[in-house]
Coordinates of C-alpha atoms in Angstrom, one line a residue:
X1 CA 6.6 34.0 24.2
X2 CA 5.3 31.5 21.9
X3 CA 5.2 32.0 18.2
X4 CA 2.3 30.6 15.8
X5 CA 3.6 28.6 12.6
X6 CA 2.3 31.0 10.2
X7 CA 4.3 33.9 12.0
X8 CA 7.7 31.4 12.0
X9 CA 6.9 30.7 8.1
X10 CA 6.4 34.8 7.5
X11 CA 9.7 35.0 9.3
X12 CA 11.4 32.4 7.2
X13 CA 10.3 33.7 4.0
X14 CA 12.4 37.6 4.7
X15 CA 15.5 35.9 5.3
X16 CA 13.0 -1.7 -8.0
X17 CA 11.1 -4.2 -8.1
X18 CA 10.5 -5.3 -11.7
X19 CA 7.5 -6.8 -13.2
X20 CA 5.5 -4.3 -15.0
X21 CA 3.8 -5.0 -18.2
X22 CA 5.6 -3.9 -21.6
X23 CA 4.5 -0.5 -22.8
X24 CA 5.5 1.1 -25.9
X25 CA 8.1 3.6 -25.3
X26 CA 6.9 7.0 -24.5
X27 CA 7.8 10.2 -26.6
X28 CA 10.3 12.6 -25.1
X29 CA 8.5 15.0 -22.9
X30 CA 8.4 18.4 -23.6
X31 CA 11.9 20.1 -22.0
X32 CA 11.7 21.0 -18.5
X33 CA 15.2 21.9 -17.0
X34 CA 18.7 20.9 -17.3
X35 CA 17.8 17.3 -15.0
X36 CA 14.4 17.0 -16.7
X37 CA 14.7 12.7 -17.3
X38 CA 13.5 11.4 -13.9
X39 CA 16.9 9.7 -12.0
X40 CA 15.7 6.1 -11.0
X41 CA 17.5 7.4 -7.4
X42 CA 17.2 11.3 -6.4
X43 CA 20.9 12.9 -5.2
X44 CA 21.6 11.6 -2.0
X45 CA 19.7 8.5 -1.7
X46 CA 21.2 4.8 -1.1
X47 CA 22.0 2.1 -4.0
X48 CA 18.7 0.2 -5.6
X49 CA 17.1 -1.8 -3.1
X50 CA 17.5 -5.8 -3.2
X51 CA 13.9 -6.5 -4.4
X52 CA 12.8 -9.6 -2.3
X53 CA 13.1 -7.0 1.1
X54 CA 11.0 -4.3 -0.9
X55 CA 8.3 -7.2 -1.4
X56 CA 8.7 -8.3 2.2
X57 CA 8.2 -4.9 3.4
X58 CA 5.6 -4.1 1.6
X59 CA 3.5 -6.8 2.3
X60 CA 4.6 -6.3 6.1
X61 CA 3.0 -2.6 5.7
X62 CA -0.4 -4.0 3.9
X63 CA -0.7 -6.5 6.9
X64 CA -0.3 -3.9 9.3
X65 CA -2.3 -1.9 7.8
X66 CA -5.5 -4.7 7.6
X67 CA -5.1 -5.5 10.9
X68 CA -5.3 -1.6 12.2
X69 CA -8.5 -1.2 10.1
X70 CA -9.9 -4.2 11.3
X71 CA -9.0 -3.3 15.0
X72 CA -10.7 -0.1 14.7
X73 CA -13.9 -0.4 12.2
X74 CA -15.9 -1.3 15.2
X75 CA -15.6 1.7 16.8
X76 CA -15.8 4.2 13.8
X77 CA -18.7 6.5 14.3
X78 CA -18.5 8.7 11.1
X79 CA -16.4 9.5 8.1
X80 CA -13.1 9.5 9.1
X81 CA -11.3 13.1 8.3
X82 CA -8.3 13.5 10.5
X83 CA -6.8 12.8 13.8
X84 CA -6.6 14.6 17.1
X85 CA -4.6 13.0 20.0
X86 CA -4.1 9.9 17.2
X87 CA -7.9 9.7 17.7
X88 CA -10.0 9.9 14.6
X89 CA -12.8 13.1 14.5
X90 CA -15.4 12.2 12.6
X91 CA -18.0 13.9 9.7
X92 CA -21.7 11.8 9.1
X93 CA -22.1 13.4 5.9
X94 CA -18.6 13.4 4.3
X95 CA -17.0 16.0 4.1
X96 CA -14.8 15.6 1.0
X97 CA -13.1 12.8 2.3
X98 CA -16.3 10.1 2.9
X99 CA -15.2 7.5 -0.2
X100 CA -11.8 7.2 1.7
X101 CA -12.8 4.6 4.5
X102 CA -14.9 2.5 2.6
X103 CA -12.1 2.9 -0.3
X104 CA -10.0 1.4 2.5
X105 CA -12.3 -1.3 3.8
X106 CA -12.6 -2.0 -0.2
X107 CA -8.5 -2.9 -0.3
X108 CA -9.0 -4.0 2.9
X109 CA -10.7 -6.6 1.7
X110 CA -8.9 -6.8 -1.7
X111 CA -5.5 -7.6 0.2
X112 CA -7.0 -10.2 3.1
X113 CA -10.0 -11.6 1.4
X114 CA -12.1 -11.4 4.8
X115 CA -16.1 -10.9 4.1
X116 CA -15.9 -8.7 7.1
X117 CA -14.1 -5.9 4.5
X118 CA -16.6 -6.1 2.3
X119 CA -19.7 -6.1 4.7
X120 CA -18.1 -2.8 5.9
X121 CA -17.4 -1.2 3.0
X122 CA -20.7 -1.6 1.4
X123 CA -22.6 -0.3 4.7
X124 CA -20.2 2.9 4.9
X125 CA -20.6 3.4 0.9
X126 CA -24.3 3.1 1.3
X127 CA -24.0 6.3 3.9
X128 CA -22.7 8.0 0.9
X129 CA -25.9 7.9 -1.2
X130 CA -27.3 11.7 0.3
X131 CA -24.4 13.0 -1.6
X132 CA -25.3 12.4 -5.1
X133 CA -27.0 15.0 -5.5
X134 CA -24.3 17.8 -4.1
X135 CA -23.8 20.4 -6.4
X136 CA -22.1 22.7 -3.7
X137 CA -18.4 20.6 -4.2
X138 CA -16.0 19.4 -7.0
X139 CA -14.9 16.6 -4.6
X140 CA -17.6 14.0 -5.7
X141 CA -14.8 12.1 -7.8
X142 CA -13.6 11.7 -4.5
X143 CA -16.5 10.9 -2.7
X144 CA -17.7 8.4 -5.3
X145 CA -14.7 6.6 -7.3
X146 CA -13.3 5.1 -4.4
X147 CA -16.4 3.7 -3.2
X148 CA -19.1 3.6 -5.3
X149 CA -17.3 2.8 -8.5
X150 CA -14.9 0.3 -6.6
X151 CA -18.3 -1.3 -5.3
X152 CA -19.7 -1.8 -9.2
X153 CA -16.5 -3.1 -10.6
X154 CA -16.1 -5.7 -7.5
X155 CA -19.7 -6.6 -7.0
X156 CA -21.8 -5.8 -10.2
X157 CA -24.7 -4.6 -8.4
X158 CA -26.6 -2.0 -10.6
X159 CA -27.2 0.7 -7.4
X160 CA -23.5 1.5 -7.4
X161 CA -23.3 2.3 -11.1
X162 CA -26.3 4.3 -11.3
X163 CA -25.4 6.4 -7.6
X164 CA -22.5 6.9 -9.4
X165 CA -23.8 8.7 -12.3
X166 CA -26.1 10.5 -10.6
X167 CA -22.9 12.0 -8.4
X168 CA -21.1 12.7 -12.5
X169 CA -24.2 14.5 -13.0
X170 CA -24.1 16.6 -10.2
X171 CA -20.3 17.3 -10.8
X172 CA -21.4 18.6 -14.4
X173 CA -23.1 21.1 -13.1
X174 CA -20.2 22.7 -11.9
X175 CA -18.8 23.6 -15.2
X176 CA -18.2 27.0 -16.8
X177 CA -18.1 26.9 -20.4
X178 CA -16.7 30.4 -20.8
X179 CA -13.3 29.6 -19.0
X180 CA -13.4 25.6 -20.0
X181 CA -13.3 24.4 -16.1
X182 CA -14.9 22.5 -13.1
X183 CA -15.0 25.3 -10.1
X184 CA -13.8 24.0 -6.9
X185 CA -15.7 25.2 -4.1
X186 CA -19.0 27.0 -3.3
X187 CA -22.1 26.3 -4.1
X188 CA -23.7 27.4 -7.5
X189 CA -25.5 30.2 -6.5
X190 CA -22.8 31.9 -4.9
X191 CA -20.4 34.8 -6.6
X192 CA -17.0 34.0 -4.3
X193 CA -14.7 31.7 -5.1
X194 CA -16.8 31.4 -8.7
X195 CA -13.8 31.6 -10.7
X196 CA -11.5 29.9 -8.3
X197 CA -9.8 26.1 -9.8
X198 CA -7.4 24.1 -7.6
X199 CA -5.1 21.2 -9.0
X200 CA -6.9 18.9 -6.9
X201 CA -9.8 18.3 -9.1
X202 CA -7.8 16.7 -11.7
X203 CA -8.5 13.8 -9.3
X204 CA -12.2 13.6 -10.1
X205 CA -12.4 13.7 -13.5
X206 CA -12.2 10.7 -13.7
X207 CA -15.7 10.1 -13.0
X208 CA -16.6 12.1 -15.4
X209 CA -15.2 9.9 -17.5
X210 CA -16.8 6.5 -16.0
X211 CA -20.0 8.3 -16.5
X212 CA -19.3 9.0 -20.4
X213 CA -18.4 5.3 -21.0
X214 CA -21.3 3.8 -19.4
X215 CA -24.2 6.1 -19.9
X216 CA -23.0 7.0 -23.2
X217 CA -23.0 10.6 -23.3
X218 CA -19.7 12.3 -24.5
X219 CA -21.0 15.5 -22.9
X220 CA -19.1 13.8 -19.4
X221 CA -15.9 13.2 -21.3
X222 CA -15.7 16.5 -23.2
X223 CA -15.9 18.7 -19.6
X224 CA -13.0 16.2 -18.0
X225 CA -10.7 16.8 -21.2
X226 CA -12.0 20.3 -21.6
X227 CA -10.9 20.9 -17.8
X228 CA -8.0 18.9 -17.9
X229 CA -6.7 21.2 -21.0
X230 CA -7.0 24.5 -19.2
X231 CA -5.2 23.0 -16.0
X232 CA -2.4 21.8 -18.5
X233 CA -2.2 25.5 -19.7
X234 CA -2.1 27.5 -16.9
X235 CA -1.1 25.3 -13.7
X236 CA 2.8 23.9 -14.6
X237 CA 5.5 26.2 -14.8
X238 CA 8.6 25.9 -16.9
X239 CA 10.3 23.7 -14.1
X240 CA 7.3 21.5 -13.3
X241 CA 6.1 23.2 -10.7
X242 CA 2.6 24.1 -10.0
X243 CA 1.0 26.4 -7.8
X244 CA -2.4 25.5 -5.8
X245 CA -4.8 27.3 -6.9
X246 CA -5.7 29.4 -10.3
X247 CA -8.5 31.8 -10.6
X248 CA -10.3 32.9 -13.4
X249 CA -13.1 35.4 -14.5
X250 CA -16.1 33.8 -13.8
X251 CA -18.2 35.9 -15.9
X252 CA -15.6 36.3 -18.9
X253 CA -13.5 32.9 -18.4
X254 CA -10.3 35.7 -18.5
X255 CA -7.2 33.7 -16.4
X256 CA -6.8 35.8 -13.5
X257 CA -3.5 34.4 -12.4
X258 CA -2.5 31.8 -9.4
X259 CA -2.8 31.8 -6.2
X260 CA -2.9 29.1 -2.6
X261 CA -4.9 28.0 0.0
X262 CA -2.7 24.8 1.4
X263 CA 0.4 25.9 -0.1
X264 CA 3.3 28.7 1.0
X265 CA 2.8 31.0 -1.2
X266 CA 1.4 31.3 -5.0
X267 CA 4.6 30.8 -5.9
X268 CA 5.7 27.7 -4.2
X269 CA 4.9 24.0 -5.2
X270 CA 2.3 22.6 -2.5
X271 CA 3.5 18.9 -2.4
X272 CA -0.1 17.1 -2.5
X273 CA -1.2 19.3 -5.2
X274 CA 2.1 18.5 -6.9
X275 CA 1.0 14.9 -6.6
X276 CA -3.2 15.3 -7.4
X277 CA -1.5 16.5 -10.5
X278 CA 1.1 13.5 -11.8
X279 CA -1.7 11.3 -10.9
X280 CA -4.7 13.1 -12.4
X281 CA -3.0 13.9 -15.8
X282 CA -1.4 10.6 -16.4
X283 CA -5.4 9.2 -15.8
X284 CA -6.4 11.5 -18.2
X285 CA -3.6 10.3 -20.9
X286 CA -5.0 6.7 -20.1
X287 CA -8.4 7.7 -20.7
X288 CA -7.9 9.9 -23.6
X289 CA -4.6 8.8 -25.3
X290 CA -3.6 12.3 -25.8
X291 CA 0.1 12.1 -25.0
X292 CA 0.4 15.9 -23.8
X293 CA -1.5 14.4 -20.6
X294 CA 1.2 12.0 -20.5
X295 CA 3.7 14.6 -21.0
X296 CA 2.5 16.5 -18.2
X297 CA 2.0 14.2 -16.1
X298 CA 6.3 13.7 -16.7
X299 CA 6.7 16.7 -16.2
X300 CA 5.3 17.3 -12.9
X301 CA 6.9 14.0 -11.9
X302 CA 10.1 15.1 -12.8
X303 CA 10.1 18.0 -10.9
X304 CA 8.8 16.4 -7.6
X305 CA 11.1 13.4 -7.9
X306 CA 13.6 16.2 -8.0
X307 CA 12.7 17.8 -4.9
X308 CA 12.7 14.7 -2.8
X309 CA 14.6 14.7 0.4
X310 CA 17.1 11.6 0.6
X311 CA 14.4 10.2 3.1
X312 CA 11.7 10.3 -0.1
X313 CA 9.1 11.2 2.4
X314 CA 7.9 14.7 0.7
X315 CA 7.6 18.3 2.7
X316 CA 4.3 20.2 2.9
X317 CA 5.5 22.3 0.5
X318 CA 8.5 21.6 -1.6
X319 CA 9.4 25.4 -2.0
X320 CA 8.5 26.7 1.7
X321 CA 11.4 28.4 3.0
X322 CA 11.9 25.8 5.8
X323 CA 12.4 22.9 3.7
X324 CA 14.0 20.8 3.5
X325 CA 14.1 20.7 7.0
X326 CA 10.0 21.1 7.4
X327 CA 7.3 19.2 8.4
X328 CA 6.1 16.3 6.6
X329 CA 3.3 15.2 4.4
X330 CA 3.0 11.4 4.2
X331 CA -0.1 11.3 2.4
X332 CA 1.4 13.5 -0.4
X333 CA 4.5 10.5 -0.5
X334 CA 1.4 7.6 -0.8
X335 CA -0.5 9.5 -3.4
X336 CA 2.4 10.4 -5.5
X337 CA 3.6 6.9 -5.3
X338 CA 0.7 5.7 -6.8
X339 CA 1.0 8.7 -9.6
X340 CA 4.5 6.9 -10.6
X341 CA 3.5 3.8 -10.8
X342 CA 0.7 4.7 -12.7
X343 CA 2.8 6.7 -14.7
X344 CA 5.9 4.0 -15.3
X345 CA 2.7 1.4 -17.1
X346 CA 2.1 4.5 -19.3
X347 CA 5.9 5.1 -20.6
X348 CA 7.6 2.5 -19.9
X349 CA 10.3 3.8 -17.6
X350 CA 11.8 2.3 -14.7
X351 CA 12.6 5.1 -13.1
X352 CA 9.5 5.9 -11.9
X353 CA 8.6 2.7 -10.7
X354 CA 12.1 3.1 -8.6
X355 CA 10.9 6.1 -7.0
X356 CA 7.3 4.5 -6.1
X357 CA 9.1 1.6 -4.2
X358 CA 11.4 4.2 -2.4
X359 CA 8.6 6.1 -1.4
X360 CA 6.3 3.0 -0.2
X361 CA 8.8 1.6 1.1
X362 CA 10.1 4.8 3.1
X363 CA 6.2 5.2 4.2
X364 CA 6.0 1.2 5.6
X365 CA 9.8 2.1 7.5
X366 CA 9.4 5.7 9.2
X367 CA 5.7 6.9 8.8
X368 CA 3.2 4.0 10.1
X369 CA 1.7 3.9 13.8
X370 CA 3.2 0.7 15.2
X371 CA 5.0 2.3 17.9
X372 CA 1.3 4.0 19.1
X373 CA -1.0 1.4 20.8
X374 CA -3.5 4.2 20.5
X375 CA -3.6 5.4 17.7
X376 CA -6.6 4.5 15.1
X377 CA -5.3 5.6 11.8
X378 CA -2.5 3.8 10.0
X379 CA -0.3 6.2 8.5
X380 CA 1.5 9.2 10.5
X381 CA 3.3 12.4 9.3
X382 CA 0.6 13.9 7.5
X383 CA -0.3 17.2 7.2
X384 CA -3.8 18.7 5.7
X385 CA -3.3 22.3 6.2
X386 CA 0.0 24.0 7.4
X387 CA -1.2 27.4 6.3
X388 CA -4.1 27.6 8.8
X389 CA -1.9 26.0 11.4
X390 CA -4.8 22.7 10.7
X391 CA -3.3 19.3 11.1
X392 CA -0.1 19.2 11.3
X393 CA 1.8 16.0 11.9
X394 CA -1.7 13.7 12.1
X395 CA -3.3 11.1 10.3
X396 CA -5.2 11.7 7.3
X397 CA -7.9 9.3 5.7
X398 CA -6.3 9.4 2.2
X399 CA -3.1 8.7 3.0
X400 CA -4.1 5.2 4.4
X401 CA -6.2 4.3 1.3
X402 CA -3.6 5.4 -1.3
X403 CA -1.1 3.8 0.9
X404 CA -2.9 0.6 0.3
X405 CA -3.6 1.3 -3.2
X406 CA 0.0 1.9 -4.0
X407 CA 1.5 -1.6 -2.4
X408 CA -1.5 -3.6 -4.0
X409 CA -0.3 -2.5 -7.0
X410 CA 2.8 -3.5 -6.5
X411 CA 2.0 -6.8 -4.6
X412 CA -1.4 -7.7 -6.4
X413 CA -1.9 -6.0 -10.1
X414 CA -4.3 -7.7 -11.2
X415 CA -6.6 -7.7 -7.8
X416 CA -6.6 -4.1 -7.7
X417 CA -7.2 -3.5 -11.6
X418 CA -10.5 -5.0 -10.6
X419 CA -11.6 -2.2 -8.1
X420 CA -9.7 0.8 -10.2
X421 CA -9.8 0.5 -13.9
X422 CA -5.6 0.8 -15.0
X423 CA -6.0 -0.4 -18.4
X424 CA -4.4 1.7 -21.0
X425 CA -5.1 3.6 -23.8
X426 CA -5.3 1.6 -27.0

């Protein structure tokens, strides 16, 4: 007799590379637990890594990773969204995924310096433009940042900056004053989910904030901090932790308390959310200066770095009952890499850059697709959705462009600080 996942989870649960620019030194973070200073190697793991084969493997990764993009952008029909049978399935409108692949053809070209990149990446983000006006989603950050902002900062040309506002705009709309947050999903007219906030959207804030600073309207900027303050309230727990998903009283703002969609259980630590959160709060601290983003940000870190397998490639869900013996989630490992490098520039400490190399470099050795001559995609061991029994060990759009991300900033600072702004606050 065969058993589903869900049914074996239900069952479960009864029983360094130096380098980086100076920073001042960041303020203690607010106490967390007994091992709340991030170790710059979790229990378990090997000595430091010699720092020329980091380098060499890195670069190794970002080559392989070129060529796989440039083997398969002929071919690629739609949005990527996923894999099946290491083949990607496609959306034409999006999804919530669509800035992904031309956020990949952008580092693509970043990395390589080949035209080609470029041509794509402007023809995919072009395919974009219907979604500007989108009201129905709090995934435009997503949509847009990595495509249409990445286009103005590398090429200048004014239909990228203004699409791009126009998509802020749209996001706006999606505020409720009375509870001080962006909700996630639905469309406006429609009473489910109204109240519903997910610690995803931390990630697309931040162009909220690019459309403050260039169309000069601090109404932009006052939702993204407004948000990002009632996610800091009610999403970490004392350990670090977070859960998925918090819901709210749409009509009265009231906190409802939390919940999941992706994760175990409302009480467990979803690993991707866990890492949409080091990343989107330390963002917010560059954009804002307001160190209890920062602090945040640490402490969410600290927890995750914590939880980390000696193999530094994260589980779906760092409190599922399986773990840490579970499936896999290599795109949580490349976005939560990029999360501590970010977050090492913005206090100073090494050990958070050690981590990033350990996971990057843990991605490029055990989670790429060179042993597959078919498959399309350049990063394996994913998982979008072990919940719903959806995706499980596949390829995900997101973790090949914050795979990319993460080794150009490590191999390339200052080429990627021209397609994502990493400046810092002050």
């Amino acid at each position: 007799m065969s058993v589903s996942r869900r049914a074996l989870l239900a069952t479960a649960a009864g029983a360094t590379v130096t380098g980086a620019a100076a920073v001042p030194a960041a303020s203690a973070a607010p106490s967390v637990a007994a091992a709340a200073r991030p170790a710059a190697v979790p229990p378990g793991a090997p000595g430091r890594q010699d720092p020329a084969a980091t380098l060499r493997t890195l670069a190794a990764a970002a080559d392989y990773a070129v060529a796989k993009v440039r083997d398969v952008a002929p071919r690629v029909t739609g949005f990527p969204v996923g894999t099946r049978s290491e083949k990607w399935t496609y959306s034409h409108t999006g999804d919530w995924v669509g800035g992904f692949w031309p956020g990949t053809l952008w580092m693509a070209w970043l990395h390589s310096g080949d035209d080609y990149f470029r041509a794509r990446a402007v023809e995919w983000a072009r395919k974009l433009a219907p979604r500007q006006d989108d009201t129905s989603t709090h995934d435009l950050g997503f949509l847009f940042s990595p495509s249409w902002v990445t286009a103005w900062r590398l090429t200048g040309d004014e239909e990228w900056r203004t699409g791009a506002l126009r998509a802020a705009d749209s996001l706006s709309r999606r505020y409720n004053p009375r509870g001080e947050f962006i909700r996630a999903w639905g469309a406006l007219t429609d009473t489910a989910n109204a109240g519903r906030v997910i610690m995803d959207t931390m990630m697309n804030l931040d162009l909220l904030v690019f459309a403050s600073r260039q169309a000069g309207d601090d109404r932009y900027l006052d939702i993204a901090v407004a948000h990002a303050r009632t996610a800091q309230r009610v999403f970490p727990r004392a350990d670090g932790s977070t859960p998925h998903v918090y819901d709210f009283d749409p009509d009265t703002g009231a906190p409802l308390g939390p919940g999941t969609v992706q994760g175990y259980s409302p009480a467990s630590c979803w690993s991707r959310g866990q890492a949409w959160g080091i990343y989107g709060f330390t963002t917010m601290y560059r954009r804002t200066g307001d160190t209890r983003f920062r602090d945040t940000a640490r402490r969410l870190a600290d927890f995750a770095i914590g939880a980390l397998t000696p193999d530094h490639v994260p589980v779906w869900d760092y409190r599922a009952p399986q773990q840490p013996y579970d499936v896999k989630d290599a795109s949580a490992g490349a976005v939560m890499a990029c999360g501590l490098l970010d977050l090492h520039a913005a206090t100073g400490r090494p050990g958070y850059r050690d981590v990033a190399l350990r996971m990057l470099t843990a991605l490029a050795e055990t989670c790429l697709t060179r042993n597959s001559a078919r498959a399309e995609a350049v990063v394996a061991r994913c998982t979008r959705n072990r919940p719903a029994e959806d995706g499980i060990e596949i390829s995900l759009p997101y973790a090949d462009y914050y795979l990319l991300e993460g080794i150009l900033r490590v191999l390339g600072p200052d080429r990627i600080d021209r397609a994502i702004d990493l400046s810092q606050p002050g």
